[in-house]
XYZ file of C-alpha atoms in Angstrom:
747
model
C -174.222 -47.275 -148.847
C -175.904 -48.516 -145.576
C -174.260 -51.846 -145.812
C -170.814 -49.939 -146.018
C -171.565 -47.973 -143.195
C -172.713 -50.802 -140.927
C -169.189 -52.520 -141.593
C -167.387 -49.566 -140.970
C -169.324 -49.222 -137.441
C -167.953 -52.600 -136.793
C -164.607 -52.397 -137.418
C -164.265 -49.236 -135.491
C -165.144 -51.062 -132.263
C -162.603 -54.047 -133.082
C -159.516 -51.254 -133.931
C -158.884 -47.659 -132.847
C -156.919 -46.552 -135.566
C -159.577 -45.320 -137.603
C -159.974 -41.615 -138.885
C -162.067 -39.843 -141.251
C -160.277 -39.020 -144.577
C -161.414 -36.642 -147.125
C -162.048 -37.911 -150.514
C -161.178 -35.380 -153.747
C -162.437 -35.062 -156.880
C -160.139 -32.318 -158.342
C -156.285 -32.419 -158.705
C -154.170 -30.523 -156.794
C -151.008 -28.990 -158.298
C -149.384 -28.839 -155.043
C -149.286 -32.457 -154.714
C -146.657 -34.820 -156.441
C -148.553 -37.839 -157.280
C -147.268 -41.286 -159.728
C -148.923 -41.104 -163.068
C -152.274 -41.572 -163.705
C -153.203 -41.589 -159.705
C -155.805 -39.168 -158.417
C -155.625 -37.989 -154.941
C -158.723 -39.983 -153.691
C -156.693 -43.046 -154.515
C -154.481 -41.980 -151.321
C -157.610 -42.768 -148.948
C -157.342 -46.296 -147.238
C -161.290 -45.973 -147.645
C -161.525 -45.348 -151.375
C -159.758 -49.015 -151.721
C -161.870 -50.196 -148.940
C -164.948 -49.541 -150.774
C -163.871 -51.834 -153.578
C -162.890 -54.769 -151.491
C -165.447 -58.002 -151.594
C -166.382 -58.343 -147.672
C -163.468 -56.194 -146.436
C -164.126 -56.895 -142.684
C -163.896 -60.615 -142.425
C -161.297 -61.913 -140.149
C -159.050 -63.912 -142.775
C -156.864 -65.405 -139.855
C -157.096 -65.767 -136.434
C -154.233 -65.534 -134.017
C -154.132 -69.113 -133.421
C -153.741 -69.592 -137.038
C -150.951 -66.798 -137.504
C -149.175 -68.424 -134.489
C -149.115 -71.816 -136.315
C -148.309 -69.314 -139.494
C -145.003 -67.728 -137.755
C -143.872 -71.410 -136.947
C -144.284 -72.684 -140.211
C -142.146 -69.809 -141.542
C -139.384 -70.602 -138.958
C -137.972 -73.380 -141.151
C -135.151 -74.087 -143.342
C -136.084 -73.357 -146.965
C -133.897 -74.696 -150.007
C -132.501 -71.779 -152.525
C -131.218 -74.218 -155.227
C -129.067 -76.905 -153.761
C -128.397 -74.404 -150.394
C -130.601 -74.927 -147.554
C -131.286 -71.012 -145.730
C -133.067 -69.970 -142.870
C -135.265 -66.745 -143.455
C -136.231 -66.658 -139.600
C -134.926 -68.144 -136.608
C -136.408 -68.821 -133.147
C -133.578 -67.526 -131.310
C -134.864 -68.957 -127.981
C -133.267 -72.674 -129.830
C -129.848 -71.182 -129.277
C -127.548 -72.641 -126.835
C -126.061 -70.368 -124.010
C -122.713 -70.220 -125.917
C -121.626 -70.131 -129.492
C -118.407 -71.622 -130.692
C -115.886 -68.926 -132.416
C -116.686 -70.071 -136.074
C -120.462 -69.641 -135.548
C -119.969 -65.882 -134.478
C -117.121 -65.097 -137.071
C -119.776 -66.226 -139.986
C -122.413 -63.477 -138.503
C -119.796 -60.959 -139.526
C -119.236 -59.363 -142.521
C -116.226 -60.703 -144.575
C -114.136 -58.849 -147.159
C -114.712 -59.085 -150.718
C -112.261 -57.023 -152.811
C -115.112 -57.209 -155.661
C -117.717 -55.649 -153.362
C -117.253 -51.978 -153.926
C -118.074 -49.477 -151.316
C -117.422 -45.483 -151.358
C -117.511 -42.994 -148.342
C -116.482 -38.952 -148.139
C -113.618 -38.473 -146.176
C -113.276 -35.548 -143.577
C -112.965 -33.295 -146.956
C -115.869 -34.145 -148.408
C -113.588 -36.334 -151.176
C -115.310 -39.559 -152.456
C -112.668 -42.398 -151.616
C -113.160 -46.195 -152.036
C -112.974 -48.456 -149.395
C -109.463 -50.471 -149.529
C -108.008 -53.033 -147.617
C -106.607 -50.794 -144.973
C -110.668 -49.609 -144.456
C -111.535 -53.109 -143.937
C -108.625 -53.790 -141.537
C -109.840 -50.692 -139.332
C -113.244 -52.504 -139.501
C -111.812 -55.705 -138.152
C -110.185 -54.277 -135.548
C -113.218 -52.596 -134.207
C -115.066 -56.161 -134.640
C -112.547 -57.395 -132.143
C -111.917 -59.975 -134.922
C -108.556 -61.060 -133.265
C -110.107 -63.925 -131.006
C -112.057 -65.288 -133.324
C -109.443 -65.523 -136.395
C -106.609 -63.623 -138.104
C -107.195 -60.946 -140.248
C -104.394 -61.982 -142.882
C -105.372 -65.833 -142.565
C -109.157 -65.262 -142.668
C -109.850 -62.181 -144.860
C -106.605 -60.779 -146.899
C -107.140 -64.068 -149.193
C -110.849 -64.790 -148.258
C -112.018 -64.884 -152.097
C -110.276 -66.855 -154.597
C -111.842 -66.668 -158.230
C -114.908 -66.217 -156.899
C -114.625 -68.944 -154.224
C -114.490 -68.496 -150.337
C -111.431 -69.676 -148.739
C -111.851 -71.957 -145.594
C -111.147 -69.942 -142.533
C -109.016 -71.378 -139.459
C -110.660 -73.232 -137.229
C -112.189 -71.942 -133.733
C -113.997 -74.466 -131.522
C -113.859 -72.488 -128.568
C -117.512 -71.292 -127.088
C -118.137 -67.867 -126.091
C -121.388 -67.290 -123.837
C -124.207 -65.581 -125.202
C -126.347 -62.462 -123.549
C -130.291 -62.190 -123.765
C -131.252 -58.825 -124.497
C -134.117 -56.306 -125.456
C -134.112 -53.249 -127.440
C -135.099 -50.285 -125.392
C -135.424 -48.019 -128.372
C -135.642 -48.248 -132.219
C -132.457 -49.572 -132.959
C -130.571 -49.195 -136.223
C -128.462 -52.025 -137.273
C -125.133 -51.948 -139.361
C -122.780 -54.131 -141.501
C -119.712 -52.534 -139.471
C -119.784 -51.361 -136.156
C -119.212 -47.602 -137.331
C -121.925 -44.749 -138.014
C -119.937 -43.693 -141.486
C -122.160 -43.494 -144.210
C -120.879 -45.902 -147.392
C -122.654 -45.705 -151.202
C -121.864 -48.483 -153.993
C -122.206 -45.414 -156.166
C -119.771 -42.325 -156.392
C -122.720 -40.256 -157.541
C -125.703 -41.106 -154.978
C -125.671 -40.855 -150.945
C -129.724 -41.152 -150.361
C -129.109 -44.912 -149.113
C -126.609 -45.663 -146.464
C -125.231 -48.991 -147.459
C -123.486 -49.317 -144.007
C -126.917 -49.766 -143.031
C -128.416 -53.226 -142.438
C -131.856 -52.981 -141.050
C -133.598 -51.567 -137.706
C -134.969 -53.332 -134.768
C -138.313 -51.837 -133.059
C -138.375 -51.052 -129.338
C -139.008 -54.573 -126.889
C -137.348 -56.694 -129.532
C -135.679 -59.451 -128.068
C -132.391 -60.272 -129.183
C -129.239 -62.274 -128.856
C -125.917 -60.431 -128.233
C -123.310 -62.322 -129.914
C -120.166 -60.104 -129.645
C -118.879 -56.544 -128.383
C -116.640 -54.062 -130.342
C -113.173 -53.692 -129.712
C -114.246 -50.143 -128.183
C -117.338 -51.457 -126.556
C -119.497 -49.158 -128.071
C -121.061 -51.677 -130.313
C -122.792 -54.982 -129.826
C -123.372 -57.474 -132.602
C -126.944 -58.478 -132.079
C -129.212 -61.198 -133.583
C -133.017 -61.063 -134.022
C -135.356 -63.426 -135.040
C -134.805 -62.032 -138.952
C -131.601 -59.916 -139.156
C -128.084 -59.904 -137.349
C -125.920 -56.555 -137.300
C -124.157 -54.152 -135.064
C -125.919 -51.736 -133.262
C -124.776 -49.339 -130.080
C -124.857 -50.655 -127.172
C -127.055 -47.947 -125.414
C -130.038 -49.317 -127.625
C -130.197 -52.582 -125.816
C -130.473 -53.930 -121.948
C -129.600 -57.341 -121.101
C -132.315 -59.658 -119.276
C -132.871 -62.598 -117.328
C -134.464 -65.860 -119.350
C -137.737 -65.224 -117.993
C -137.630 -61.446 -118.960
C -136.503 -62.629 -122.384
C -139.107 -65.074 -122.607
C -141.982 -62.271 -122.181
C -141.193 -60.941 -126.127
C -142.365 -63.846 -127.782
C -145.646 -65.332 -128.714
C -148.155 -62.463 -128.598
C -150.413 -64.331 -130.926
C -151.145 -66.744 -128.174
C -154.041 -66.084 -125.709
C -152.220 -66.706 -122.648
C -149.988 -63.575 -123.131
C -149.418 -61.269 -121.004
C -151.904 -57.683 -121.389
C -150.054 -55.758 -124.217
C -150.980 -52.777 -126.688
C -149.955 -52.715 -130.186
C -149.099 -49.461 -131.634
C -151.118 -48.540 -134.504
C -150.171 -45.058 -135.425
C -147.319 -44.619 -137.827
C -145.221 -43.231 -135.055
C -145.991 -41.474 -131.686
C -143.494 -39.689 -129.459
C -144.745 -40.177 -125.612
C -144.931 -36.544 -124.332
C -143.090 -36.004 -121.012
C -146.649 -35.252 -119.256
C -147.814 -38.785 -119.865
C -144.874 -40.602 -117.972
C -146.232 -41.392 -114.534
C -143.038 -40.869 -112.484
C -142.042 -37.444 -112.831
C -139.020 -38.208 -114.463
C -137.310 -35.992 -117.316
C -135.722 -38.521 -119.267
C -135.265 -39.112 -122.887
C -138.625 -39.435 -124.430
C -138.808 -42.575 -126.814
C -140.693 -42.682 -130.137
C -142.622 -45.669 -130.803
C -143.681 -46.870 -134.267
C -146.323 -49.035 -135.938
C -146.132 -52.525 -134.961
C -144.404 -52.106 -131.736
C -145.681 -54.127 -128.953
C -145.766 -52.836 -125.357
C -146.856 -54.455 -122.281
C -149.694 -52.787 -119.924
C -150.508 -52.929 -116.636
C -153.940 -52.312 -114.776
C -154.011 -48.496 -113.358
C -154.401 -50.311 -109.363
C -151.084 -52.245 -110.205
C -148.480 -51.829 -107.301
C -145.974 -50.498 -110.161
C -147.615 -47.195 -110.344
C -147.593 -46.767 -106.594
C -147.479 -42.555 -106.670
C -149.214 -42.054 -110.061
C -152.249 -41.083 -108.558
C -150.479 -38.074 -106.588
C -150.025 -36.567 -109.773
C -151.672 -33.626 -110.881
C -153.162 -35.338 -114.057
C -154.773 -38.557 -113.990
C -154.725 -39.574 -117.744
C -158.183 -40.873 -119.254
C -158.552 -42.726 -122.038
C -154.819 -44.275 -121.820
C -153.156 -47.528 -121.309
C -150.640 -47.611 -118.398
C -147.549 -48.632 -120.553
C -144.345 -50.350 -119.457
C -141.653 -48.147 -121.413
C -138.324 -49.981 -121.344
C -134.796 -48.381 -120.304
C -131.306 -49.243 -119.507
C -130.047 -49.025 -116.432
C -126.963 -47.983 -115.160
C -125.361 -51.826 -114.786
C -126.858 -52.506 -118.166
C -130.167 -54.679 -117.492
C -133.461 -53.876 -118.085
C -135.571 -51.422 -116.243
C -139.128 -49.862 -116.661
C -140.861 -46.614 -116.525
C -144.447 -46.156 -116.951
C -146.481 -43.798 -119.338
C -150.188 -43.388 -120.270
C -150.400 -43.947 -124.177
C -153.756 -42.958 -125.603
C -156.212 -45.420 -126.733
C -156.015 -43.833 -130.194
C -152.675 -44.756 -131.187
C -152.769 -48.148 -130.135
C -154.992 -51.177 -130.022
C -155.378 -53.654 -126.863
C -153.798 -57.151 -127.891
C -153.198 -57.614 -132.137
C -155.410 -55.808 -134.597
C -157.772 -58.047 -136.194
C -156.567 -59.771 -139.627
C -158.865 -58.566 -142.373
C -158.353 -56.484 -145.606
C -159.583 -53.095 -144.340
C -157.245 -53.071 -141.304
C -154.346 -53.880 -143.532
C -155.337 -51.053 -145.884
C -156.472 -48.611 -142.949
C -152.675 -49.255 -141.378
C -150.321 -49.085 -144.714
C -152.030 -46.119 -145.789
C -150.830 -44.296 -142.716
C -147.439 -44.222 -144.306
C -148.332 -42.382 -147.349
C -145.644 -39.914 -148.413
C -143.341 -41.278 -145.754
C -139.738 -40.962 -146.511
C -137.910 -44.322 -148.078
C -135.421 -45.303 -145.859
C -133.138 -48.115 -146.871
C -132.916 -50.632 -144.029
C -134.770 -48.565 -141.782
C -132.279 -45.267 -141.734
C -133.220 -42.367 -140.155
C -136.177 -44.166 -138.427
C -137.799 -44.598 -141.939
C -138.859 -47.537 -143.864
C -137.685 -49.530 -147.313
C -140.209 -51.588 -148.985
C -139.469 -54.939 -146.840
C -139.982 -52.883 -143.646
C -143.158 -51.424 -144.746
C -144.539 -54.977 -145.221
C -142.827 -56.339 -142.130
C -144.112 -53.825 -139.753
C -147.710 -53.269 -141.202
C -148.268 -57.225 -140.754
C -146.441 -57.471 -137.505
C -149.550 -55.480 -136.327
C -151.465 -58.676 -136.752
C -148.986 -60.690 -134.882
C -147.160 -62.004 -138.445
C -143.193 -62.363 -138.239
C -141.661 -61.653 -141.485
C -138.309 -61.664 -142.789
C -135.897 -59.187 -143.601
C -135.751 -58.538 -147.461
C -138.157 -59.295 -150.539
C -136.815 -62.626 -151.364
C -137.224 -63.722 -147.832
C -140.765 -61.900 -147.691
C -141.717 -64.092 -151.063
C -141.069 -67.360 -149.667
C -142.911 -67.056 -146.673
C -146.196 -69.490 -146.050
C -149.444 -69.003 -148.265
C -150.906 -69.100 -151.515
C -148.509 -68.623 -154.333
C -149.001 -66.829 -157.546
C -146.474 -67.342 -160.069
C -146.038 -65.227 -163.103
C -143.222 -66.198 -164.700
C -144.083 -67.120 -168.352
C -147.439 -65.011 -168.215
C -148.578 -62.631 -170.750
C -149.603 -59.054 -169.649
C -153.299 -59.987 -170.426
C -152.932 -63.483 -167.748
C -150.961 -61.402 -165.326
C -153.733 -59.010 -165.130
C -156.347 -61.750 -164.865
C -154.348 -63.496 -162.265
C -154.290 -59.958 -160.166
C -157.878 -59.759 -160.306
C -158.552 -62.820 -158.029
C -156.241 -61.456 -155.262
C -157.720 -59.805 -152.384
C -156.549 -56.481 -151.036
C -153.309 -56.810 -148.810
C -151.731 -59.274 -150.938
C -148.020 -59.129 -151.105
C -146.546 -58.550 -154.360
C -142.930 -59.053 -155.588
C -140.390 -58.552 -158.669
C -136.943 -58.778 -158.009
C -135.304 -56.570 -155.480
C -138.805 -55.123 -154.846
C -141.847 -55.923 -152.741
C -145.036 -54.273 -152.422
C -148.750 -54.525 -151.750
C -151.806 -54.895 -153.876
C -154.652 -52.395 -153.059
C -157.290 -53.213 -155.570
C -158.259 -52.443 -159.280
C -159.060 -48.889 -160.559
C -159.450 -48.009 -164.015
C -159.182 -51.293 -164.861
C -155.751 -51.368 -163.804
C -154.143 -53.193 -160.561
C -153.015 -50.551 -158.150
C -150.171 -50.966 -155.473
C -148.795 -49.011 -152.280
C -144.768 -49.317 -151.609
C -141.718 -47.617 -150.155
C -140.009 -47.034 -153.276
C -136.909 -45.586 -154.487
C -137.325 -43.880 -157.945
C -139.468 -44.851 -161.324
C -138.911 -43.591 -164.966
C -141.408 -40.543 -166.282
C -141.754 -40.143 -169.823
C -142.761 -36.185 -170.778
C -142.445 -35.117 -174.369
C -140.924 -38.059 -175.690
C -138.541 -38.065 -173.148
C -137.822 -40.428 -169.948
C -136.192 -38.866 -166.630
C -135.915 -40.877 -163.513
C -137.961 -39.336 -160.569
C -136.228 -40.459 -157.176
C -139.334 -40.540 -155.399
C -138.140 -42.118 -152.233
C -141.249 -42.182 -150.603
C -144.277 -44.268 -149.662
C -146.526 -43.844 -153.157
C -149.480 -45.471 -154.560
C -149.006 -46.441 -158.385
C -150.746 -48.399 -160.991
C -149.402 -51.295 -163.239
C -148.405 -49.049 -165.993
C -145.348 -47.299 -163.823
C -142.200 -47.744 -165.336
C -138.980 -48.962 -163.747
C -135.823 -47.566 -164.414
C -135.115 -49.965 -167.085
C -137.966 -48.993 -169.117
C -140.482 -52.094 -168.107
C -143.886 -51.945 -166.713
C -144.552 -52.837 -163.226
C -146.711 -55.538 -164.599
C -144.352 -57.021 -166.932
C -141.963 -57.882 -164.484
C -143.827 -59.170 -161.691
C -142.619 -62.544 -160.242
C -145.111 -63.279 -157.691
C -147.769 -62.801 -155.181
C -148.150 -64.188 -151.878
C -151.496 -64.150 -150.038
C -150.760 -65.106 -146.618
C -152.209 -68.500 -145.048
C -151.094 -71.588 -142.946
C -149.687 -74.375 -145.411
C -151.395 -77.486 -145.362
C -148.122 -79.600 -144.061
C -148.573 -78.124 -140.666
C -145.342 -78.550 -138.521
C -146.842 -77.429 -135.108
C -147.934 -80.463 -133.333
C -150.208 -79.952 -129.953
C -151.525 -82.232 -127.830
C -155.085 -83.286 -128.845
C -157.552 -83.514 -125.801
C -159.369 -86.407 -127.021
C -155.924 -88.751 -127.276
C -156.298 -91.396 -124.740
C -154.555 -90.310 -121.284
C -154.400 -86.922 -122.360
C -156.604 -85.647 -119.367
C -153.609 -87.254 -117.574
C -151.523 -84.445 -118.346
C -151.010 -81.197 -116.021
C -148.889 -79.291 -118.043
C -149.987 -79.291 -122.009
C -150.146 -75.788 -123.701
C -146.876 -76.229 -125.370
C -146.550 -77.247 -129.107
C -143.606 -79.496 -130.521
C -142.013 -78.543 -133.975
C -141.650 -80.685 -136.952
C -138.566 -80.631 -139.185
C -139.054 -82.200 -142.697
C -135.792 -83.194 -144.526
C -135.534 -81.712 -147.882
C -133.107 -84.242 -149.662
C -132.621 -88.196 -149.235
C -136.029 -87.939 -147.588
C -136.790 -91.328 -145.598
C -140.328 -90.523 -144.706
C -139.244 -91.739 -140.941
C -139.722 -89.254 -138.184
C -137.587 -89.503 -134.889
C -139.326 -87.701 -132.203
C -136.352 -86.032 -129.976
C -137.124 -85.238 -126.630
C -134.783 -82.689 -124.899
C -135.602 -83.572 -121.030
C -136.312 -80.941 -118.549
C -137.167 -77.328 -119.585
C -140.713 -77.022 -118.191
C -140.803 -73.942 -116.104
C -143.444 -75.029 -113.205
C -142.858 -78.631 -113.700
C -141.930 -79.413 -109.997
C -145.210 -77.620 -108.921
C -147.558 -80.170 -109.414
C -147.563 -84.409 -110.301
C -148.809 -86.505 -112.712
C -149.390 -90.773 -112.600
C -146.394 -92.783 -113.716
C -148.368 -95.623 -115.120
C -151.454 -95.072 -117.284
C -153.407 -97.537 -114.900
C -152.217 -95.504 -111.870
C -150.452 -98.182 -110.498
C -147.485 -97.836 -108.460
C -143.955 -96.898 -109.788
C -141.236 -99.515 -108.648
C -140.173 -98.474 -105.048
C -141.892 -95.651 -105.384
C -145.464 -93.672 -105.408
C -148.137 -93.430 -108.046
C -147.224 -90.069 -108.758
C -143.928 -87.978 -109.690
C -142.947 -84.467 -110.738
C -144.695 -83.483 -113.819
C -141.354 -82.571 -115.171
C -138.320 -82.312 -113.288
C -135.647 -79.408 -113.126
C -132.807 -81.700 -113.832
C -128.967 -81.485 -112.305
C -126.247 -78.946 -112.951
C -122.794 -80.142 -114.130
C -119.580 -79.758 -112.360
C -118.864 -77.201 -114.772
C -121.609 -74.844 -113.994
C -123.852 -75.431 -117.370
C -127.533 -76.965 -116.630
C -128.798 -80.529 -117.738
C -131.732 -78.590 -119.491
C -129.275 -76.575 -121.633
C -127.011 -78.859 -122.813
C -129.456 -81.884 -123.617
C -131.217 -79.098 -125.550
C -127.999 -78.178 -127.474
C -127.534 -82.277 -128.314
C -130.982 -82.467 -129.527
C -130.451 -79.200 -131.893
C -127.334 -80.654 -132.992
C -128.841 -84.183 -133.647
C -131.810 -82.726 -135.385
C -129.353 -80.863 -137.933
C -127.501 -84.472 -138.355
C -130.938 -86.598 -138.945
C -132.322 -84.060 -141.128
C -129.130 -84.085 -143.339
C -129.461 -87.814 -143.201
C -133.192 -87.979 -144.545
C -134.977 -88.116 -141.421
C -138.167 -86.068 -140.233
C -137.716 -84.482 -136.712
C -140.088 -83.862 -134.275
C -138.476 -81.516 -131.708
C -140.600 -82.062 -128.812
C -138.709 -79.376 -126.839
C -137.727 -76.873 -129.252
C -135.952 -74.010 -127.044
C -135.484 -73.404 -123.301
C -139.106 -73.667 -121.812
C -142.000 -75.908 -123.439
C -145.002 -76.013 -121.605
C -145.484 -79.720 -121.950
C -144.932 -82.227 -118.965
C -143.915 -85.765 -119.535
C -147.025 -87.972 -120.256
C -147.957 -84.743 -123.218
C -144.256 -84.648 -124.550
C -144.734 -88.691 -124.687
C -148.464 -88.588 -126.327
C -147.164 -86.208 -128.811
C -144.841 -88.428 -129.761
C -147.201 -91.286 -130.289
C -149.155 -89.605 -132.589
C -146.587 -87.982 -134.841
C -143.302 -90.160 -134.921
C -142.068 -93.574 -135.564
C -139.638 -93.532 -132.274
C -139.065 -91.289 -129.670
C -135.573 -90.901 -127.961
C -135.362 -88.947 -124.653
C -131.893 -87.619 -123.646
C -130.793 -87.026 -120.257
C -127.219 -86.977 -118.559
C -127.447 -88.912 -115.283
C -126.943 -87.346 -111.693
C -124.567 -89.859 -109.199
C -121.993 -89.634 -106.593
C -119.111 -90.665 -108.953
C -116.364 -87.767 -109.283
C -115.888 -88.929 -113.040
C -117.464 -89.382 -116.207
C -119.366 -92.807 -116.180
C -120.121 -93.089 -119.533
C -123.286 -93.551 -121.883
C -126.063 -95.957 -121.246
C -129.906 -96.372 -121.845
C -132.663 -97.208 -119.447
C -133.960 -100.485 -119.830
C -137.310 -101.463 -119.138
C -137.814 -103.961 -116.298
C -139.786 -107.229 -117.631
C -141.771 -106.897 -114.627
C -143.644 -104.062 -115.988
C -145.112 -105.994 -118.998
C -148.565 -105.888 -117.426
C -148.782 -102.464 -118.794
C -150.391 -102.720 -122.102
C -147.880 -100.102 -124.008
C -144.794 -102.006 -122.164
C -145.683 -105.292 -123.265
C -146.285 -104.195 -127.259
C -143.433 -102.226 -127.409
C -140.730 -104.086 -125.320
C -138.737 -105.771 -127.783
C -138.190 -102.828 -130.359
C -137.590 -100.179 -127.608
C -135.099 -102.624 -126.412
C -133.584 -103.217 -129.717
C -133.546 -99.286 -130.265
C -131.603 -98.595 -126.833
C -129.048 -101.221 -127.549
C -128.512 -99.802 -131.220
C -127.931 -96.217 -129.747
C -125.559 -97.356 -127.284
C -123.333 -99.570 -130.152
C -123.456 -96.469 -132.362
C -121.990 -94.490 -129.353
C -119.822 -97.143 -128.690
C -118.466 -96.938 -132.330
C -117.719 -93.549 -131.894
C -115.453 -94.200 -128.647
C -118.132 -92.559 -126.497
C -117.374 -94.844 -123.113
C -120.310 -96.820 -122.013
C -121.488 -97.704 -118.606
C -122.448 -101.048 -117.201
C -122.775 -102.907 -120.243
C -124.664 -100.382 -121.747
C -128.454 -100.334 -120.036
C -129.720 -99.798 -116.704
C -133.090 -100.490 -115.650
C -135.718 -98.036 -115.215
C -139.031 -97.267 -114.801
C -139.729 -94.089 -116.482
C -142.800 -92.376 -118.069
C -141.653 -92.679 -121.640
C -141.737 -96.257 -121.474
C -145.280 -96.432 -119.441
C -146.928 -94.177 -121.962
C -145.289 -94.879 -125.428
C -146.897 -96.694 -128.064
C -143.890 -96.770 -130.497
C -140.577 -97.767 -129.886
C -139.029 -95.351 -127.581
C -135.502 -95.045 -125.733
C -134.274 -93.113 -122.998
C -130.713 -92.341 -123.105
C -128.305 -91.098 -120.437
C -125.174 -89.584 -122.275
C -123.166 -89.354 -119.442
C -123.154 -87.844 -115.908
C -122.519 -84.433 -114.319
C -118.206 -85.161 -114.990
C -119.216 -85.419 -118.407
C -117.388 -83.176 -121.201
C -120.152 -80.719 -122.359
C -117.763 -79.132 -124.875
C -118.702 -78.699 -128.716
C -116.610 -81.628 -129.815
C -117.657 -83.904 -126.896
C -121.051 -83.213 -127.640
C -120.680 -83.689 -131.360
C -119.185 -87.033 -130.894
C -122.482 -88.186 -129.184
C -124.583 -86.969 -131.711
C -122.208 -88.927 -134.556
C -122.979 -91.959 -131.959
C -126.349 -91.445 -131.593
C -127.331 -90.981 -135.530
C -125.275 -94.237 -136.278
C -127.259 -95.670 -133.893
C -130.406 -94.528 -135.529
C -129.384 -95.731 -138.876
C -128.567 -98.988 -137.415
C -132.013 -99.549 -135.859
C -133.586 -98.669 -139.068
C -131.548 -100.976 -141.483
C -129.424 -97.902 -143.407
């Protein structure tokens, strides 16, 4: 007992969400409980006392950062590639019409929805209703209703839509409140049953406040926006999001990194900020924040709080928090409010069994909310928002969450006795699954595993009769609970997942012990490794989308490993140049990133693994760091550029040939022939795809990559400031580069 008290004291110091919970030894006839569940089982402390080493930190923030990047991968379901999570920073600044259209729910006459008309009569949605929805979605610029939807489904198969390669700009935004996402841009409630209206099937999901999103499209009435987050796409009211700059957008990622600016994590189930806690004296709408919300904080001496010291109340025991709002011009603004220490923790919550249980048990008795309707949580949202407090980024639904990184326990083909034994080996906080439901193992009592989840209903047998109990609540139950089909939870368990990093680590960082690592000045970023799923060649291609390092021109690095002078220059150059701007207004850093992402997809489909040195708009890696990471993790590396010159037309493509006079450099001498062969192969591949070639395809250049590379490398210039950067032109260059890489490796 003394040991338990001591441990409890330690965890109280690490997270301030804990409170005393009374335990009960008698039944309360006024309290609904699942069968064979006692009142004391509603206490997190009851289950913590049963854990082995409940306060041990299971994963560090750095490991959770790696886990998140492992989760952001294509996986294969059957023969189809599927992405559960998407780093929306990797998106280009434009999308072609086809890609936007793919995000809009499509008409399927076999997919039945009902709604209630103005008189309360239940009606089935027909084609006219869908036409109304498509009118609201502003679908006309993306395709035609008749051509793309009326005959969309034929014998169970999709009919191809009309081509639309036109590019539409994306906007970056942040949610300023908890935002509900809908299938269609309407508040109409839809049901799949004529007789059950608790679940709104038009509700797709919800996003917490301060969630970064891409705005893909706008409804015809301007009231709704089609937004894409890390894990879900849907329509939300325009009032829920505010537009942001690139720099503002990037503030809302990577909370697991120690370099992230100060923030708090809301650990209370939900908290409404009192008007008296705002530090500006205004009486605007008061936002409610819920568990898992991240809010940036400032020092009480910060200039943003000027005037706060004139208030009649100087808050103590509070953080000064940055509360977002949407300004009249649609952009992001901030107010400041005092957030009590008792409803949050500074930074992330330490990841332990005890902390998992303390967090999730705050939600006991909360209403079930399909897709987050009315501010409540369904089964997957409960898991997502609980684990978000530790920094994890989960997928949207139970299928996606069962496929996230970690130790998988498969219950298929096991007997009930074998399933029980497997459950005994799992720690509290293990995420559990059966078809259509995700929940959490909290421990064993009375020799049976017990779970907590936000659940709809279950079957209760009384007096030899069975009735459905629509709990629609966060409940505790054991493995004997009956599903509506009459089977126990134990018998239908499919998987368990103990979160942890996979051994195949796709995050590649600079190792400070590598030769020349101490020459780097900007080296905190990471490269991402994407592995081919089929036809794998066991060959890794490093793609370096040039530029895209904020602060790259604020410091300099050595051109050559021996610190000798660059040809006709000095010994040092910018750690990373900003790049040029095309005549159409696009930036080089954006276009080369677009090329790299499309080329990555093409190479993976050809069986190559791809190391993305820069996977989104800003990666904190300078020229030397990028090259060294490629050296140690790839077979070849290709840097993608567009040239800037005084010409007034597209000059064509070429590779930068390393002058033979640089063979005194060890790396150049050892890789010269193969690097030249790679450069020539790339140009020939581009030429075979009718891309114009400049000056015979090569131009001598003394560059960082050639000097530091210990593997074959090529710096390819795909044109100049007058080159066509549209979708078709970029895809043509991608096909040419792929052909060149295949030729280099003999495929």
